[in-house]
Amino acid sequence: MPLERITDEEELERVLTEPTPELIEFISGVSSPLVILGAGGKMGATVAVLAHRAAAAAGHPLEVVAASRFSDPIVRTRLDDRGIRTRHVDLLEPASVAQLPDSENIVSLVGLKFGTTENPSLTWALNTLAPVHMVARYPSARMVALSTGNVYPQVPLDSRGATEDLALTPLGEYANAAVARERLFEYAARRHGTRIAIVRLNYAVELRYGVLMDIARNIWRGEPVNVANGGFNCVWQGEASERILRCLGLATHPPEAFNLCCPEILSVRDVATRLAAELGKKVAFTGHEASTALLSNPAKLEARLGGLRTPLDHLIRWTADWVKSGGRTLNRPTHFEVRDGRY
Ligand SMILES: NC(=O)c1ccc[n+]([C@@H]2O[C@H](COP(=O)([O-])OP(=O)(O)OC[C@H]3O[C@@H](n4cnc5c(N)ncnc54)[C@H](OP(=O)(O)O)[C@@H]3O)[C@@H](O)[C@H]2O)c1
């Protein structure tokens, strides 16, 4: 049963990395080492520590290697402290990729979203070169490659969300470069016979960043909440990470894509109203709900791995508590209100 409240970062990280029985069973069949690439970002530590804890619970001697440039050295120190082996890698440089340890199990979290408008060439370089380098380094591995629900065009708000067979015709350079990231993983996989599961994630949320935190902070500061993008899907980062790891078992050749998010289309207006009630604040809105939004349908993945377990009520209460008590944030807004694809 989820906790009523999460009071500090230590507790937050413990909750985010609590392994499920399904993951503990799955991880006992994962050969060592498990290599996580692009581990220096918002999700890397959760995925790495969760894998480490699951292996410990299974009594399985799995070494978890987290590799990134570690632009934020604090992330590296935290991982080292938790028994994760960290490695510096620049995935744009083949010579650096060649130094990575051999492995049959790879999770790629590598990505770049914000700043695409100012420096689109870097986003395109990362999303096209890095997949080719990673697959060439690990041709016989099974791999989970993170993608995003941004690869889809906006779909009607009253639909059940985009399914994996929808044509990938999104708006804006970031999203089109994310399509290229998938296509280059596929291209390289076909060339080498590599097994890959492509995971199209919509809004991971935890208490230091995410769309719930963004809405809650607006309300807490007395700023209006923009409802132009009227709906969204999200997923608790702990559960997203659990799914990402278990997707290693869904890696196939040729690669297949899976949406990862909650099945409910959440209304920004409803969620903001519920957050405001928890925060004891009034909420003001700006904009009008457009008839479309970026929405995904996770039925295909749920049929393989089962449903999510963390109720929205808990996420709302935890987020409101965190904001009220001045909990630390990463200061990385999601810009969930963006509709023109410019990030
Ligand atoms: N978080 C979400 O809500 C969300 C939603 C949809 C999709 N996704 C996808 O899920 C994945 C993980 O999400 P995230 O939030 O953790 O992403 P993130 O915060 O952007 O982390 C990705 C990390 O990749 C590393 N990286 C970038 N260039 C690199 C290079 N040349 N060599 C090695 N590492 C490099 C960076 O860390 P260093 O600077 O340390 O190298 C970066 O922080 C991303 O691919 C993203 O597209 C996430």
CSV table of N, CA, C and O and ligand atoms in Angstrom, one decimal, residues 38 40-44 68-71 89-92 109-111 126 146-148 174 181 201 203-204 209 332, ligand 1:
chain,number,residue,atom,x,y,z
A,38,GLY,N,23.2,7.2,-20.6
A,38,GLY,CA,22.5,8.4,-20.4
A,38,GLY,C,21.9,8.5,-19.0
A,38,GLY,O,20.9,9.1,-18.8
A,40,GLY,N,22.8,10.1,-16.5
A,40,GLY,CA,23.0,11.3,-15.7
A,40,GLY,C,21.8,12.3,-15.6
A,40,GLY,O,21.9,13.3,-15.0
A,41,GLY,N,20.7,11.9,-16.2
A,41,GLY,CA,19.5,12.8,-16.3
A,41,GLY,C,18.5,12.5,-15.2
A,41,GLY,O,18.9,12.0,-14.1
A,42,LYS,N,17.3,12.9,-15.5
A,42,LYS,CA,16.3,13.0,-14.4
A,42,LYS,C,15.8,11.5,-14.0
A,42,LYS,O,15.4,11.3,-12.9
A,43,MET,N,15.9,10.6,-14.9
A,43,MET,CA,15.5,9.2,-14.6
A,43,MET,C,16.6,8.2,-14.3
A,43,MET,O,16.3,7.2,-13.7
A,44,GLY,N,17.8,8.6,-14.6
A,44,GLY,CA,18.9,7.6,-14.6
A,44,GLY,C,19.1,7.0,-13.2
A,44,GLY,O,19.2,5.8,-13.1
A,68,SER,N,27.4,8.0,-18.4
A,68,SER,CA,26.9,9.2,-18.9
A,68,SER,C,28.1,10.2,-18.9
A,68,SER,O,29.2,9.8,-18.5
A,69,ARG,N,27.9,11.4,-19.4
A,69,ARG,CA,29.0,12.4,-19.2
A,69,ARG,C,29.0,12.9,-17.8
A,69,ARG,O,30.0,13.4,-17.3
A,70,PHE,N,27.9,12.7,-17.0
A,70,PHE,CA,27.7,13.2,-15.7
A,70,PHE,C,28.0,14.7,-15.6
A,70,PHE,O,28.9,15.1,-14.8
A,71,SER,N,27.3,15.4,-16.4
A,71,SER,CA,27.4,16.9,-16.4
A,71,SER,C,27.1,17.4,-15.0
A,71,SER,O,27.7,18.4,-14.6
A,89,VAL,N,31.0,8.5,-20.3
A,89,VAL,CA,31.0,8.2,-21.7
A,89,VAL,C,30.4,9.4,-22.4
A,89,VAL,O,29.5,10.0,-21.9
A,90,ASP,N,30.9,9.7,-23.6
A,90,ASP,CA,30.3,10.6,-24.5
A,90,ASP,C,29.8,9.8,-25.7
A,90,ASP,O,30.6,9.3,-26.5
A,91,LEU,N,28.5,9.6,-25.8
A,91,LEU,CA,27.9,8.7,-26.8
A,91,LEU,C,28.0,9.3,-28.2
A,91,LEU,O,27.7,8.6,-29.2
A,92,LEU,N,28.4,10.5,-28.3
A,92,LEU,CA,28.7,11.1,-29.7
A,92,LEU,C,30.0,10.7,-30.2
A,92,LEU,O,30.3,10.9,-31.4
A,109,LEU,N,18.8,5.7,-22.0
A,109,LEU,CA,17.9,6.8,-21.5
A,109,LEU,C,18.4,8.1,-22.2
A,109,LEU,O,17.9,9.2,-21.9
A,110,VAL,N,19.3,8.0,-23.1
A,110,VAL,CA,19.9,9.2,-23.7
A,110,VAL,C,18.9,10.1,-24.4
A,110,VAL,O,18.1,9.6,-25.2
A,111,GLY,N,19.0,11.4,-24.2
A,111,GLY,CA,18.0,12.3,-24.9
A,111,GLY,C,18.4,13.7,-24.6
A,111,GLY,O,19.3,14.0,-23.8
A,126,LEU,N,22.6,14.1,-31.4
A,126,LEU,CA,22.5,13.1,-30.3
A,126,LEU,C,21.5,12.0,-30.7
A,126,LEU,O,21.7,10.9,-30.5
A,146,LEU,N,14.7,4.4,-24.9
A,146,LEU,CA,13.7,5.3,-24.5
A,146,LEU,C,13.4,6.3,-25.6
A,146,LEU,O,14.3,6.8,-26.2
A,147,SER,N,12.1,6.4,-25.8
A,147,SER,CA,11.6,7.4,-26.8
A,147,SER,C,10.5,8.2,-26.0
A,147,SER,O,10.5,8.2,-24.8
A,148,THR,N,9.6,8.9,-26.7
A,148,THR,CA,8.7,9.8,-26.1
A,148,THR,C,7.4,9.7,-26.8
A,148,THR,O,7.3,9.5,-28.0
A,174,TYR,N,12.1,19.2,-32.0
A,174,TYR,CA,12.4,18.2,-31.0
A,174,TYR,C,11.7,16.9,-31.3
A,174,TYR,O,12.3,15.8,-31.3
A,181,ARG,N,15.4,9.5,-33.8
A,181,ARG,CA,16.1,8.6,-32.8
A,181,ARG,C,15.5,7.2,-32.9
A,181,ARG,O,16.3,6.2,-33.0
A,201,LEU,N,7.5,7.0,-23.8
A,201,LEU,CA,7.1,7.5,-22.4
A,201,LEU,C,6.4,8.8,-22.5
A,201,LEU,O,6.8,9.7,-23.2
A,203,TYR,N,5.4,11.8,-19.9
A,203,TYR,CA,5.5,12.4,-18.6
A,203,TYR,C,5.7,11.5,-17.4
A,203,TYR,O,4.8,11.1,-16.7
A,204,ALA,N,7.0,11.2,-17.1
A,204,ALA,CA,7.3,10.6,-15.8
A,204,ALA,C,7.1,11.7,-14.7
A,204,ALA,O,7.4,12.9,-15.0
A,209,TYR,N,10.2,17.1,-10.0
A,209,TYR,CA,9.9,17.6,-11.3
A,209,TYR,C,8.7,16.8,-11.9
A,209,TYR,O,8.3,15.8,-11.3
A,332,ARG,N,13.3,22.1,-13.5
A,332,ARG,CA,13.3,21.7,-15.0
A,332,ARG,C,11.9,21.6,-15.4
A,332,ARG,O,11.3,20.5,-15.4
B,1,LIG,N1,11.4,12.3,-17.9
B,1,LIG,C1,10.3,12.3,-18.6
B,1,LIG,O1,9.2,12.7,-18.2
B,1,LIG,C2,10.3,11.8,-20.0
B,1,LIG,C3,9.1,11.9,-20.8
B,1,LIG,C4,9.2,11.4,-22.1
B,1,LIG,C5,10.3,10.7,-22.6
B,1,LIG,N2,11.4,10.7,-21.8
B,1,LIG,C6,12.6,10.0,-22.4
B,1,LIG,O2,13.2,9.2,-21.4
B,1,LIG,C7,14.6,9.3,-21.4
B,1,LIG,C8,15.1,9.6,-20.0
B,1,LIG,O3,14.5,10.7,-19.5
B,1,LIG,P1,15.2,11.8,-18.6
B,1,LIG,O4,14.2,12.7,-18.1
B,1,LIG,O5,16.1,11.1,-17.7
B,1,LIG,O6,16.1,12.5,-19.7
B,1,LIG,P2,17.2,13.6,-19.4
B,1,LIG,O7,17.0,14.2,-18.1
B,1,LIG,O8,17.3,14.5,-20.6
B,1,LIG,O9,18.5,12.7,-19.4
B,1,LIG,C9,19.2,12.2,-20.5
B,1,LIG,C10,20.6,12.3,-20.2
B,1,LIG,O10,21.4,11.8,-21.3
B,1,LIG,C11,22.7,12.2,-21.1
B,1,LIG,N3,23.4,12.5,-22.3
B,1,LIG,C12,23.1,13.5,-23.2
B,1,LIG,N4,24.1,13.6,-24.2
B,1,LIG,C13,24.9,12.6,-23.9
B,1,LIG,C14,26.1,12.1,-24.5
B,1,LIG,N5,26.6,12.7,-25.6
B,1,LIG,N6,26.8,11.1,-24.0
B,1,LIG,C15,26.3,10.5,-22.8
B,1,LIG,N7,25.2,10.9,-22.2
B,1,LIG,C16,24.5,11.9,-22.7
B,1,LIG,C17,22.6,13.5,-20.2
B,1,LIG,O11,23.3,13.3,-19.0
B,1,LIG,P3,24.9,13.8,-18.9
B,1,LIG,O12,24.9,15.3,-19.1
B,1,LIG,O13,25.2,13.4,-17.5
B,1,LIG,O14,25.6,13.1,-19.9
B,1,LIG,C18,21.2,13.7,-20.0
B,1,LIG,O15,20.9,14.2,-18.8
B,1,LIG,C19,14.9,10.4,-22.4
B,1,LIG,O16,15.4,9.7,-23.6
B,1,LIG,C20,13.6,11.0,-22.8
B,1,LIG,O17,13.5,11.3,-24.1
B,1,LIG,C21,11.4,11.2,-20.5
